[in-house]
mmCIF file of C-alpha atoms and ligand atoms in Angstrom:
data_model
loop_
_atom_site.group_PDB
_atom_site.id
_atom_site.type_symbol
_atom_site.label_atom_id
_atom_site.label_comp_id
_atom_site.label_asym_id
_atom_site.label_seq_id
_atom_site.Cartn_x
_atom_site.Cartn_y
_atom_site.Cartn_z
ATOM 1 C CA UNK A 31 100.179 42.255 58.485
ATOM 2 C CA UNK A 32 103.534 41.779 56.961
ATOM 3 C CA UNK A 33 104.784 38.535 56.984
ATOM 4 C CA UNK A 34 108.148 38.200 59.687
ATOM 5 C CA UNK A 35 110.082 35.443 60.871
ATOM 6 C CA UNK A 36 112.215 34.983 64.239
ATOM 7 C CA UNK A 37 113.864 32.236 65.445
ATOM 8 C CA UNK A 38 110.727 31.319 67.680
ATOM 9 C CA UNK A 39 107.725 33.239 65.841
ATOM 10 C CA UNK A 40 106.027 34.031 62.317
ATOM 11 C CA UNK A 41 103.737 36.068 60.446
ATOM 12 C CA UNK A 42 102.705 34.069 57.538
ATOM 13 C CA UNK A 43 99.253 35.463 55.456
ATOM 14 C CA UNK A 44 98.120 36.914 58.493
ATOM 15 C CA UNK A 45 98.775 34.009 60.820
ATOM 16 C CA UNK A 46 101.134 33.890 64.156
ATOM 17 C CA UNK A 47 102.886 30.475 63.720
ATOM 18 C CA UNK A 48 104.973 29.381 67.253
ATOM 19 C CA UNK A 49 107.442 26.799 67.436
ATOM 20 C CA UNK A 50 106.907 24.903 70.509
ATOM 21 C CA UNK A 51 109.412 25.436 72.474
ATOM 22 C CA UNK A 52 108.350 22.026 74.481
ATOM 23 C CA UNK A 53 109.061 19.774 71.697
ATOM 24 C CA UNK A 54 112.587 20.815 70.765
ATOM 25 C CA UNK A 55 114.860 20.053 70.229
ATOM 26 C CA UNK A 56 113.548 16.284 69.297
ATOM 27 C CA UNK A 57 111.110 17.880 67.011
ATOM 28 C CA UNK A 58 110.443 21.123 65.215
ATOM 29 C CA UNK A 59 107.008 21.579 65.559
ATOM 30 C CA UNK A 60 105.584 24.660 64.560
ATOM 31 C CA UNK A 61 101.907 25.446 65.685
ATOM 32 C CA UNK A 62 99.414 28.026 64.643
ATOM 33 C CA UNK A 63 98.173 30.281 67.461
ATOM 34 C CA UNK A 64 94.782 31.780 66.368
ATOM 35 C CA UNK A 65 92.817 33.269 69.420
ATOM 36 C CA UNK A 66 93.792 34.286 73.051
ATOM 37 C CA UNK A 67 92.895 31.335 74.373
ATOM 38 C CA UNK A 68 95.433 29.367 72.614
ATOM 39 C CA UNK A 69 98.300 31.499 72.972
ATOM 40 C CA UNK A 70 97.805 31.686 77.035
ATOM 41 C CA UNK A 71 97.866 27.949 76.469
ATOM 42 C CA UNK A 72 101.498 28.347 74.974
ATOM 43 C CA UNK A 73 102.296 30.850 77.254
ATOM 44 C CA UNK A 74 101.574 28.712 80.572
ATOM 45 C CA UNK A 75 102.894 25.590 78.883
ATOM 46 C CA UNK A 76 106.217 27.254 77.902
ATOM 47 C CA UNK A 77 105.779 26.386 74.161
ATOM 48 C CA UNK A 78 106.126 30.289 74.121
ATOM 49 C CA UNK A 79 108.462 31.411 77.360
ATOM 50 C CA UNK A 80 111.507 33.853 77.713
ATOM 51 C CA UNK A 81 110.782 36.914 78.791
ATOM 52 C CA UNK A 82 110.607 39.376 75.663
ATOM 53 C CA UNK A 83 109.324 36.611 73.521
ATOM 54 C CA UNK A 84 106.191 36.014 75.760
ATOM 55 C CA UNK A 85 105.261 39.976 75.373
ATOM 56 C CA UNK A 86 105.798 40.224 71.646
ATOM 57 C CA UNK A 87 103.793 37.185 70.838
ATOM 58 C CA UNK A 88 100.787 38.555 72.935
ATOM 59 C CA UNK A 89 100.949 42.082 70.911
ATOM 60 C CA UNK A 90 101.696 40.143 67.113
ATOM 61 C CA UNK A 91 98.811 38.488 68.017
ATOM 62 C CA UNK A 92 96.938 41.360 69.268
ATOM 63 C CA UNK A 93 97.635 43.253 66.105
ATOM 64 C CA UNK A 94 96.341 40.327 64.439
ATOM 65 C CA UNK A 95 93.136 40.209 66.024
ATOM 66 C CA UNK A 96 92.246 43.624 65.539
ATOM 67 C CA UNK A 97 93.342 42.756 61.332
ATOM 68 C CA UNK A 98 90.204 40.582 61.803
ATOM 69 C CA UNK A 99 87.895 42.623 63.186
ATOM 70 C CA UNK A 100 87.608 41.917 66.835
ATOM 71 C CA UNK A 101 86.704 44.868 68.221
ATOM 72 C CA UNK A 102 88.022 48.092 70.692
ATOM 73 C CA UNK A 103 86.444 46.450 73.796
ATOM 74 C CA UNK A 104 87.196 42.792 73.237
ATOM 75 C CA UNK A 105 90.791 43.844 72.184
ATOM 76 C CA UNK A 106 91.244 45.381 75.599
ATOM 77 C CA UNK A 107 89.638 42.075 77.160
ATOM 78 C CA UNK A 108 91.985 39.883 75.137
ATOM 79 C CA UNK A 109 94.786 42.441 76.331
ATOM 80 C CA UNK A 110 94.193 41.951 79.972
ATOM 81 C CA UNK A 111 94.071 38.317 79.567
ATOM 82 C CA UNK A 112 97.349 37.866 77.907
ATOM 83 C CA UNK A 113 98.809 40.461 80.704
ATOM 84 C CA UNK A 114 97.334 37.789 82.998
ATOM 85 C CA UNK A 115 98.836 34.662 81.465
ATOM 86 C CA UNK A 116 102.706 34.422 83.608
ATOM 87 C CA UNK A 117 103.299 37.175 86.529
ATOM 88 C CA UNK A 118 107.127 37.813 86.481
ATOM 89 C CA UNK A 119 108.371 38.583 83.307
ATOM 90 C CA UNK A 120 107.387 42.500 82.983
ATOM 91 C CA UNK A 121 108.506 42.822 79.019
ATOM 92 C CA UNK A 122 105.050 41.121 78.690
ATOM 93 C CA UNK A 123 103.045 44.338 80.858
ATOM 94 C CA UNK A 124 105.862 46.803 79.614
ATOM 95 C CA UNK A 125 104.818 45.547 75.841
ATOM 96 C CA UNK A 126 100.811 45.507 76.246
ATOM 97 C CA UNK A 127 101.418 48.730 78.128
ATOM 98 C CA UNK A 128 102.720 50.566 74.287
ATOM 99 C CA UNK A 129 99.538 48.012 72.759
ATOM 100 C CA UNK A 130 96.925 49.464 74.787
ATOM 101 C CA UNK A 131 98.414 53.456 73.942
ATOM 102 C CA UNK A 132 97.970 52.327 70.359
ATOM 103 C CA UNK A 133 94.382 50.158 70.777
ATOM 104 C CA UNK A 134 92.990 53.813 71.744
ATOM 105 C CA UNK A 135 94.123 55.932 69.126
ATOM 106 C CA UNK A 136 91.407 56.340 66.255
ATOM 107 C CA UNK A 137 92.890 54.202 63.632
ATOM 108 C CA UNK A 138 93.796 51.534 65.988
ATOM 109 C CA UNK A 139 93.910 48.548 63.494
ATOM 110 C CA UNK A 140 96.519 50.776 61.980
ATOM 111 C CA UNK A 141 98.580 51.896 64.888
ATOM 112 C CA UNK A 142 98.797 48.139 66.683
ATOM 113 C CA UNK A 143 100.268 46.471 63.562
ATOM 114 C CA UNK A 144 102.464 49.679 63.510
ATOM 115 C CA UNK A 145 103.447 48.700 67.548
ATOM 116 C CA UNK A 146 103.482 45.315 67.327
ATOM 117 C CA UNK A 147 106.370 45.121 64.441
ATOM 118 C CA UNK A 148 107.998 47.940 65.905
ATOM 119 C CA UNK A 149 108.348 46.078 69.260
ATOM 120 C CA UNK A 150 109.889 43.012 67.548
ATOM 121 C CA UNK A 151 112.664 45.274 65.664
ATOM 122 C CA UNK A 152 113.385 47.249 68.878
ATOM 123 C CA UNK A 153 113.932 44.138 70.578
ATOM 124 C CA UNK A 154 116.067 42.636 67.682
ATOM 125 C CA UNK A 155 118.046 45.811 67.898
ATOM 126 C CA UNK A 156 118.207 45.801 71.851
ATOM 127 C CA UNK A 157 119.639 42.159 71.512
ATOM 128 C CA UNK A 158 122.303 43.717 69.569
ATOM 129 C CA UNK A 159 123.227 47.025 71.609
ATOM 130 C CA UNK A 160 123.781 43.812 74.705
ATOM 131 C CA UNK A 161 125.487 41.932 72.700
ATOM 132 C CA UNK A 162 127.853 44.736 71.711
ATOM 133 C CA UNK A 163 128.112 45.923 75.401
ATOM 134 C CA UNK A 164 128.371 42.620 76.743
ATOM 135 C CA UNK A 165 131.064 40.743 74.703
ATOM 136 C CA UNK A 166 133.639 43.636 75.184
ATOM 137 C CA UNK A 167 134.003 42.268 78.851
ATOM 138 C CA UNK A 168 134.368 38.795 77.726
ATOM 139 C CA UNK A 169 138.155 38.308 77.580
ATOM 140 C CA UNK A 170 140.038 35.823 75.362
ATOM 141 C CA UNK A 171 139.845 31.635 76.287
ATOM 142 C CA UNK A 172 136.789 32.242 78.543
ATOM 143 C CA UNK A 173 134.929 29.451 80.192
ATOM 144 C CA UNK A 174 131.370 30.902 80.663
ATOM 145 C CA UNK A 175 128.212 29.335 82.407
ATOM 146 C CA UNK A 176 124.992 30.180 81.738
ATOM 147 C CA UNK A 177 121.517 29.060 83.498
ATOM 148 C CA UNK A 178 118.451 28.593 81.404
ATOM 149 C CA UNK A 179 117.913 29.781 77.834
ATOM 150 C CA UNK A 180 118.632 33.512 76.744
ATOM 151 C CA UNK A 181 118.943 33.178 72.821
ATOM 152 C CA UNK A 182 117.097 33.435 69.819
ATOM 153 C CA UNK A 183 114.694 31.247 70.908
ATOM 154 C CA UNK A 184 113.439 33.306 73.684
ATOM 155 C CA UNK A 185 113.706 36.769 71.923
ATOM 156 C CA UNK A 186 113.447 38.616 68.132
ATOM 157 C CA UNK A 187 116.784 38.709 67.863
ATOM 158 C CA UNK A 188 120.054 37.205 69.001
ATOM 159 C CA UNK A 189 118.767 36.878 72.661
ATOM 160 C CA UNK A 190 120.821 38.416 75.627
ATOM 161 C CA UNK A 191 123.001 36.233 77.954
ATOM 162 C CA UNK A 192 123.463 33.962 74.802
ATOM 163 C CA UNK A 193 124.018 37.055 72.383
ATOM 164 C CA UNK A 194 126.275 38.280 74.407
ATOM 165 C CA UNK A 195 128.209 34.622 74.382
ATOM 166 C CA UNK A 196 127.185 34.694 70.289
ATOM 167 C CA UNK A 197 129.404 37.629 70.320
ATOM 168 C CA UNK A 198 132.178 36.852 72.260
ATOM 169 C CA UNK A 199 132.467 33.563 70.167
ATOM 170 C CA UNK A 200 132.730 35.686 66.825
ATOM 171 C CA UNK A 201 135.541 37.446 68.245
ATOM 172 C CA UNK A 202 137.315 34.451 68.789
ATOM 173 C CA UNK A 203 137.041 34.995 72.973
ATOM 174 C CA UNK A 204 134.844 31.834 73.804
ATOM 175 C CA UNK A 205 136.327 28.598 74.808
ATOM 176 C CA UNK A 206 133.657 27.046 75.983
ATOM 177 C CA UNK A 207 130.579 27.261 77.498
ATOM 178 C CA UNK A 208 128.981 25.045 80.262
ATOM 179 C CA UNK A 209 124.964 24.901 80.236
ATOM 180 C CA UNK A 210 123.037 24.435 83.464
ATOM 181 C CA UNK A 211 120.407 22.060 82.546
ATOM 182 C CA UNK A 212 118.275 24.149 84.742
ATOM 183 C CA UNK A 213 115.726 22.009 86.263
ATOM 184 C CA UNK A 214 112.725 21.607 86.487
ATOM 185 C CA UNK A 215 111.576 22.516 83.368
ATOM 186 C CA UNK A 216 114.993 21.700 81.398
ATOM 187 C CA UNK A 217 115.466 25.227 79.453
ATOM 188 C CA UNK A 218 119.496 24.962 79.301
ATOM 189 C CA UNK A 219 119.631 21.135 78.455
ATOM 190 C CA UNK A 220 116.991 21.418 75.519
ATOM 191 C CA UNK A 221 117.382 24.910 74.223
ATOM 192 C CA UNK A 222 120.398 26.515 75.390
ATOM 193 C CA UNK A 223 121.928 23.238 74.182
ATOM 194 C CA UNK A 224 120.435 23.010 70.913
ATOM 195 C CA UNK A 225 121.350 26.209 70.375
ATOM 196 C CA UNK A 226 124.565 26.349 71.172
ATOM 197 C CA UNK A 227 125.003 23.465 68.781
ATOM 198 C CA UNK A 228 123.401 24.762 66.101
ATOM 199 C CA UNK A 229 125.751 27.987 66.384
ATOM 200 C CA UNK A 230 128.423 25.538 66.821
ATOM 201 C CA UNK A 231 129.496 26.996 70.069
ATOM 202 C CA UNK A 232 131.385 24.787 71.973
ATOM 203 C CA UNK A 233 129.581 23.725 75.295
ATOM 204 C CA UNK A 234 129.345 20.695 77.733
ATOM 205 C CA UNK A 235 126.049 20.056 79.305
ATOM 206 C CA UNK A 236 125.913 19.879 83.473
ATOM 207 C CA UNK A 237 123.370 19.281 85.789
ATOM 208 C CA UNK A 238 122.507 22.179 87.713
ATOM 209 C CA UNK A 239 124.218 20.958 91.140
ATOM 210 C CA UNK A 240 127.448 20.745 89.233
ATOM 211 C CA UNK A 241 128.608 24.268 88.860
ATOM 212 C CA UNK A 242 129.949 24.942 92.449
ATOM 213 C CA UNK A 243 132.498 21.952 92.104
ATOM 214 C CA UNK A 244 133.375 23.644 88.500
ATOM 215 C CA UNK A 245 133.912 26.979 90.226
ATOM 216 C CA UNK A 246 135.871 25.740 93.342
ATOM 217 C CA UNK A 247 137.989 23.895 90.319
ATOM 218 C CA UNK A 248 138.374 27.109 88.824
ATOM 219 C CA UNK A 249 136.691 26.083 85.416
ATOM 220 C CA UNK A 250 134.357 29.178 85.342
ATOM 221 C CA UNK A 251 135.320 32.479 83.965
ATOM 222 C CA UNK A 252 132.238 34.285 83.975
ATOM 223 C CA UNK A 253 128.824 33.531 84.680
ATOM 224 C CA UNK A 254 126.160 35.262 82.032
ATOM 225 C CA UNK A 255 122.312 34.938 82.774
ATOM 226 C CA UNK A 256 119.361 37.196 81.578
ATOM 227 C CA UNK A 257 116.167 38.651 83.609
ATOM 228 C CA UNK A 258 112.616 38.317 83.833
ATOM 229 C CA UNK A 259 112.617 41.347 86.090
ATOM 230 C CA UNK A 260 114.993 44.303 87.553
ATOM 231 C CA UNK A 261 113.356 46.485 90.378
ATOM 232 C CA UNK A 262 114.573 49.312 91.381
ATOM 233 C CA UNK A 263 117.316 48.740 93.042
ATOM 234 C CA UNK A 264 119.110 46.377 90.997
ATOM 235 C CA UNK A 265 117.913 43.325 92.355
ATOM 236 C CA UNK A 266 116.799 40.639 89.669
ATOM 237 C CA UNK A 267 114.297 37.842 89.436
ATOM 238 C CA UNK A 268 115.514 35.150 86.846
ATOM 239 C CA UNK A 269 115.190 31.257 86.265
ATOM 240 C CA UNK A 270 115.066 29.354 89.891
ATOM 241 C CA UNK A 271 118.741 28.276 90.232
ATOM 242 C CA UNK A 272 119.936 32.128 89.206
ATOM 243 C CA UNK A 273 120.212 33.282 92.901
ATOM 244 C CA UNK A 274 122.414 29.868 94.049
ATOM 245 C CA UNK A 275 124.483 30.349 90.644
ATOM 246 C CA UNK A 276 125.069 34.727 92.350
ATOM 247 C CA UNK A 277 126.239 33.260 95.854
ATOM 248 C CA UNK A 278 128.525 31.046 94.366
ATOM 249 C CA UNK A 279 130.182 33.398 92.619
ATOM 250 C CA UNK A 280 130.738 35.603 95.043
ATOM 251 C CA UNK A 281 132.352 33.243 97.361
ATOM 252 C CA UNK A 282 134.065 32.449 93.914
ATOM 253 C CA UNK A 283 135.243 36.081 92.727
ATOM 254 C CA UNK A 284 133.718 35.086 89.764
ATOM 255 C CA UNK A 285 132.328 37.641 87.853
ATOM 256 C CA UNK A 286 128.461 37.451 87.880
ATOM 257 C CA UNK A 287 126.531 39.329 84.524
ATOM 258 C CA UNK A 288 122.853 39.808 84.142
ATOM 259 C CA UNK A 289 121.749 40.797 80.597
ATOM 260 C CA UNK A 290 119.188 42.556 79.824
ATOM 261 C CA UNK A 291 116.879 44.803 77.523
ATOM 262 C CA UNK A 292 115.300 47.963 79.272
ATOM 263 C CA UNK A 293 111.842 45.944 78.195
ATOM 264 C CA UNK A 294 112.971 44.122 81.704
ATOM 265 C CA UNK A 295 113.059 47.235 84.244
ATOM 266 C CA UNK A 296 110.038 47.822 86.444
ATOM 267 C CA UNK A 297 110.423 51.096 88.314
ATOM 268 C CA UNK A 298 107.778 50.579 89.892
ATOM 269 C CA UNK A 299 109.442 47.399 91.779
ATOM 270 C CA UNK A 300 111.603 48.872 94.304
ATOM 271 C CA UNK A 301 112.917 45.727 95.242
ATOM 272 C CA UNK A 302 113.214 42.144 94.640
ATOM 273 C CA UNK A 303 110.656 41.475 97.529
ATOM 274 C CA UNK A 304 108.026 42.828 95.174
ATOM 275 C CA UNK A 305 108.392 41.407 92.421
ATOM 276 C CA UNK A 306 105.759 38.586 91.901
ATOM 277 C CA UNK A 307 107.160 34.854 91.470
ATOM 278 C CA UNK A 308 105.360 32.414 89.374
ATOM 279 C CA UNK A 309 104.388 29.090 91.524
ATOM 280 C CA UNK A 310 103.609 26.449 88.745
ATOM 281 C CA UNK A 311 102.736 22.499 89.457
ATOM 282 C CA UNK A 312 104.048 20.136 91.065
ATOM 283 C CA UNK A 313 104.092 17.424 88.610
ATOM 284 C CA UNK A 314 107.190 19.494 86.725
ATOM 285 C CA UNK A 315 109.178 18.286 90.350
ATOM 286 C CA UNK A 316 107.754 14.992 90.707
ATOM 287 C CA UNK A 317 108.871 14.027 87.337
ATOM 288 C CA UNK A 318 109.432 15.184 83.771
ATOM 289 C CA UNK A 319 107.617 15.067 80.410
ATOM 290 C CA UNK A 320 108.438 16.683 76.394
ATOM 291 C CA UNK A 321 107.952 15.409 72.983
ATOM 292 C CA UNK A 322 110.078 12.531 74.472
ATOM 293 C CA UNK A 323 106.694 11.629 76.793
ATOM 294 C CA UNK A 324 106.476 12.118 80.259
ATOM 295 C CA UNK A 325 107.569 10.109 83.789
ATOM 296 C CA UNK A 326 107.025 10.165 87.205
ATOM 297 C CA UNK A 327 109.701 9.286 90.005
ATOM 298 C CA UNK A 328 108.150 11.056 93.128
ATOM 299 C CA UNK A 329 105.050 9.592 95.379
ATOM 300 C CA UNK A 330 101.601 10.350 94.049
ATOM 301 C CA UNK A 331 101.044 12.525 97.052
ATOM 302 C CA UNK A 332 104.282 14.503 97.549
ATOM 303 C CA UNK A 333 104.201 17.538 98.359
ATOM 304 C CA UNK A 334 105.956 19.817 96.156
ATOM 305 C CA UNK A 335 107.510 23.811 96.059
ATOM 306 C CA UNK A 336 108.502 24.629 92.445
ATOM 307 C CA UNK A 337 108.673 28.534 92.383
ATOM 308 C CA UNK A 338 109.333 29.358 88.616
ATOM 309 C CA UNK A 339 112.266 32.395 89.348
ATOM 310 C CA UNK A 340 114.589 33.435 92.429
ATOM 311 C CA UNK A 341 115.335 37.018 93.097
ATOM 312 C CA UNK A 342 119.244 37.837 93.125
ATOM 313 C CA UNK A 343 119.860 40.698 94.975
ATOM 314 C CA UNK A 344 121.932 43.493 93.398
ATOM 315 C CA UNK A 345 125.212 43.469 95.555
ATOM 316 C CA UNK A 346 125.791 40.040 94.243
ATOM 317 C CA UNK A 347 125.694 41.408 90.517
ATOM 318 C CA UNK A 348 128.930 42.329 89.115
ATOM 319 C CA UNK A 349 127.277 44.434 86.171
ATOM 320 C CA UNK A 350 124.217 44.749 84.479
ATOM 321 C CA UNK A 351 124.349 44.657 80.421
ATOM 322 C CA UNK A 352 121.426 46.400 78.870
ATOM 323 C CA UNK A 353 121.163 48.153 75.866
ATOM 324 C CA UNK A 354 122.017 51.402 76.667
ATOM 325 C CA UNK A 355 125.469 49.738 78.307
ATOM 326 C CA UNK A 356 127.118 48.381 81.580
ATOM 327 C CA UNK A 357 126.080 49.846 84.612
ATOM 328 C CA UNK A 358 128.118 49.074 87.544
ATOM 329 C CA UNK A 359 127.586 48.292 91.264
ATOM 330 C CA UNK A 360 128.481 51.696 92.166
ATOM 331 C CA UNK A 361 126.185 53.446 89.954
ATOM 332 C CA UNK A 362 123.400 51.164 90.960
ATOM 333 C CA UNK A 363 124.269 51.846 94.575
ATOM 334 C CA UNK A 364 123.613 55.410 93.388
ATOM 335 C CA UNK A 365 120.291 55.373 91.785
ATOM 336 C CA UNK A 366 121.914 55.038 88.364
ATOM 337 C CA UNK A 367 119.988 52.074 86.899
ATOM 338 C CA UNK A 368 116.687 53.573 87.080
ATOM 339 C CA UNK A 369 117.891 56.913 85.649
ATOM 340 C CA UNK A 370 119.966 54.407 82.832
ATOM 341 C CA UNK A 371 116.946 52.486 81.855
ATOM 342 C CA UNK A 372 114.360 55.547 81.320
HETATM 343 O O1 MRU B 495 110.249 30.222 82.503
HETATM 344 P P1 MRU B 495 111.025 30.767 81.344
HETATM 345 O O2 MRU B 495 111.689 29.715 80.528
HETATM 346 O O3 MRU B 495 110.189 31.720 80.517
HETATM 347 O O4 MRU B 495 112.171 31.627 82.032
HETATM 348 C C1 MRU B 495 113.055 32.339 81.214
HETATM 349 C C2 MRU B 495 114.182 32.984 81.925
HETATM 350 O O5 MRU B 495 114.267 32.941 83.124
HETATM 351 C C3 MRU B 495 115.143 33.764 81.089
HETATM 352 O O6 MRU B 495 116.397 33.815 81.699
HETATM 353 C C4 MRU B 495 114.626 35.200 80.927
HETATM 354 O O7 MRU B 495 113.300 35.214 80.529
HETATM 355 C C5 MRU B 495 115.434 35.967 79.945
HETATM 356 S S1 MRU B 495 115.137 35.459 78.249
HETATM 357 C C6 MRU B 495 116.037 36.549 77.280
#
């Protein structure tokens, strides 16, 4: 396969390269990723997370595999597996979903390198078509918060909530941006931080409980987050710490985005109730650990709830910015966003 190169991902002679997203931003590290096995390690780790980067490293690699011979029945196999490795995201089904079309066609070493590169520039180009879309409601000197990491780093191109903020900065409209740390897992104060910085963006770091004092200060313009899922009707599972960030908003009348590729829509999801959340262990609550090592603060024994996403329900979302544009409340209210996102 050709070599390619993404903020987060490579090709290079025929090898998918990751860089572990658990040891920035202390340390580059970039790690080779040569069987299933190891990539659902990166996947459940969260060296590889963000929802259209965990689907388009399971069908590079895919693509990959088949380059080296593994054949039509243990490509499926390895297909299910990856589908299997984190539940809420849907890029990652919506993605396997074109791989397995292309696994049965007759020249299928062919046609899933063909897929597989074709998925990484749509989604470069999707990243775009938000960004566009996105920054044209950003008006000038805004103060904008965003909640976990939405950039390069988590997509081909120039991510969504953040290239949407990328945008907006270019055009001069960004004064400054306040990252939730977004705990427990730290996404905003490792990678939307880093970056931020190295976009030089201006941004101030906050812990996650800070933002409704910021609000009721009137420090927040806009709020800008992205999706792992959108059912239906609008509703939208995201980072835990998205839903509380929606209510506050509202009580706020501050504006509330969610952006997204169509790669994110599951039709099939009428509502936020059915969308599957990701329960993951307790020792990401009871303490912390990176390339900086790991600690513990919590009892041994406690008991622990650390559900990966919330769902936000749509009539707290102000507008959703996908690549085919901004659809509002009103058109979501009437059926709009599934029709939109076809
Ligand atoms: O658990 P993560 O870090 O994979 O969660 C990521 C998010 O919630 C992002 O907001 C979402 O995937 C959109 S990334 C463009």
């Amino acid at each position: 396969m050709q070599s390619l190169t993404t903020t987060s991902l490579r090709i290079r002679e025929n090898q998918l390269w990751i860089l572990d997203q658990q040891a920035l931003p202390q340390r580059s590290d970039w790690r080779e990723c040569r069987n299933v096995s190891e990539l659902v390690d990166h996947i459940r780790t969260l060296r590889v997370r963000g929802a259209p980067l965990i689907g388009l490293s399971a069908s590079l690699l895919l693509a990959l595999l088949a380059e080296q011979g593994m054949s039509q029945d243990a490509l499926l196999d390895s297909l299910e597996t990856l589908r299997a490795s984190r539940p809420t995201a849907v890029n990652l089904m919506n993605n396997l979903d074109r791989m397995k079309a292309a696994l049965h066609q007759s020249d299928y070493v062919k046609a899933l390198a063909e897929e597989a590169l074709r998925l990484v520039e749509e989604d470069r180009a999707l990243c775009d078509s938000i960004a566009d879309h996105g920054a044209a409601l950003v008006t000038h000197g805004s103060r904008l918060l965003t909640h976990c990491n939405t950039g390069g780093l988590a997509t081909a191109g120039v991510g969504t909530a953040i290239g949407v903020i990328r945008r907006a900065h270019g055009l001069g409209n960004v004064q400054q941006v306040w990252v939730d740390e977004t705990r427990p897992l730290l996404q905003g104060g490792r990678l939307t931080a880093w970056e931020l910085g190295e976009l030089g963006i201006p941004y101030q770091l906050i812990c996650d409980s800070m933002a409704a004092s910021l609000m009721a200060q009137k420090r927040v313009d806009a709020i800008w987050v992205g999706a792992d899922r959108i059912a239906a009707n609008g509703d939208v599972a995201n980072k835990i710490g998205t839903y509380s960030l929606a209510v506050l908003a509202k009580y706020h009348g501050i504006p509330f985005y969610v952006a997204a590729p169509h790669t994110t829509h599951d039709p099939h999801c009428p509502n936020g109730s059915a969308i599957p959340i990701e329960q993951r262990a307790a020792s990401e609550v009871t303490g912390v650990s990176g390339s900086f090592g790991a600690v513990q603060w919590a009892p041994d024994d406690a008991q622990v709830y650390n559900p990966a996403f919330d769902v936000t329900p749509a009539e707290l979302i102000s507008g959703w910015v996908l690549d085919v544009g901004v659809v509002t409340p009103v058109q979501v209210r009437d059926g709009i966003l599934t029709q939109a996102l076809k």
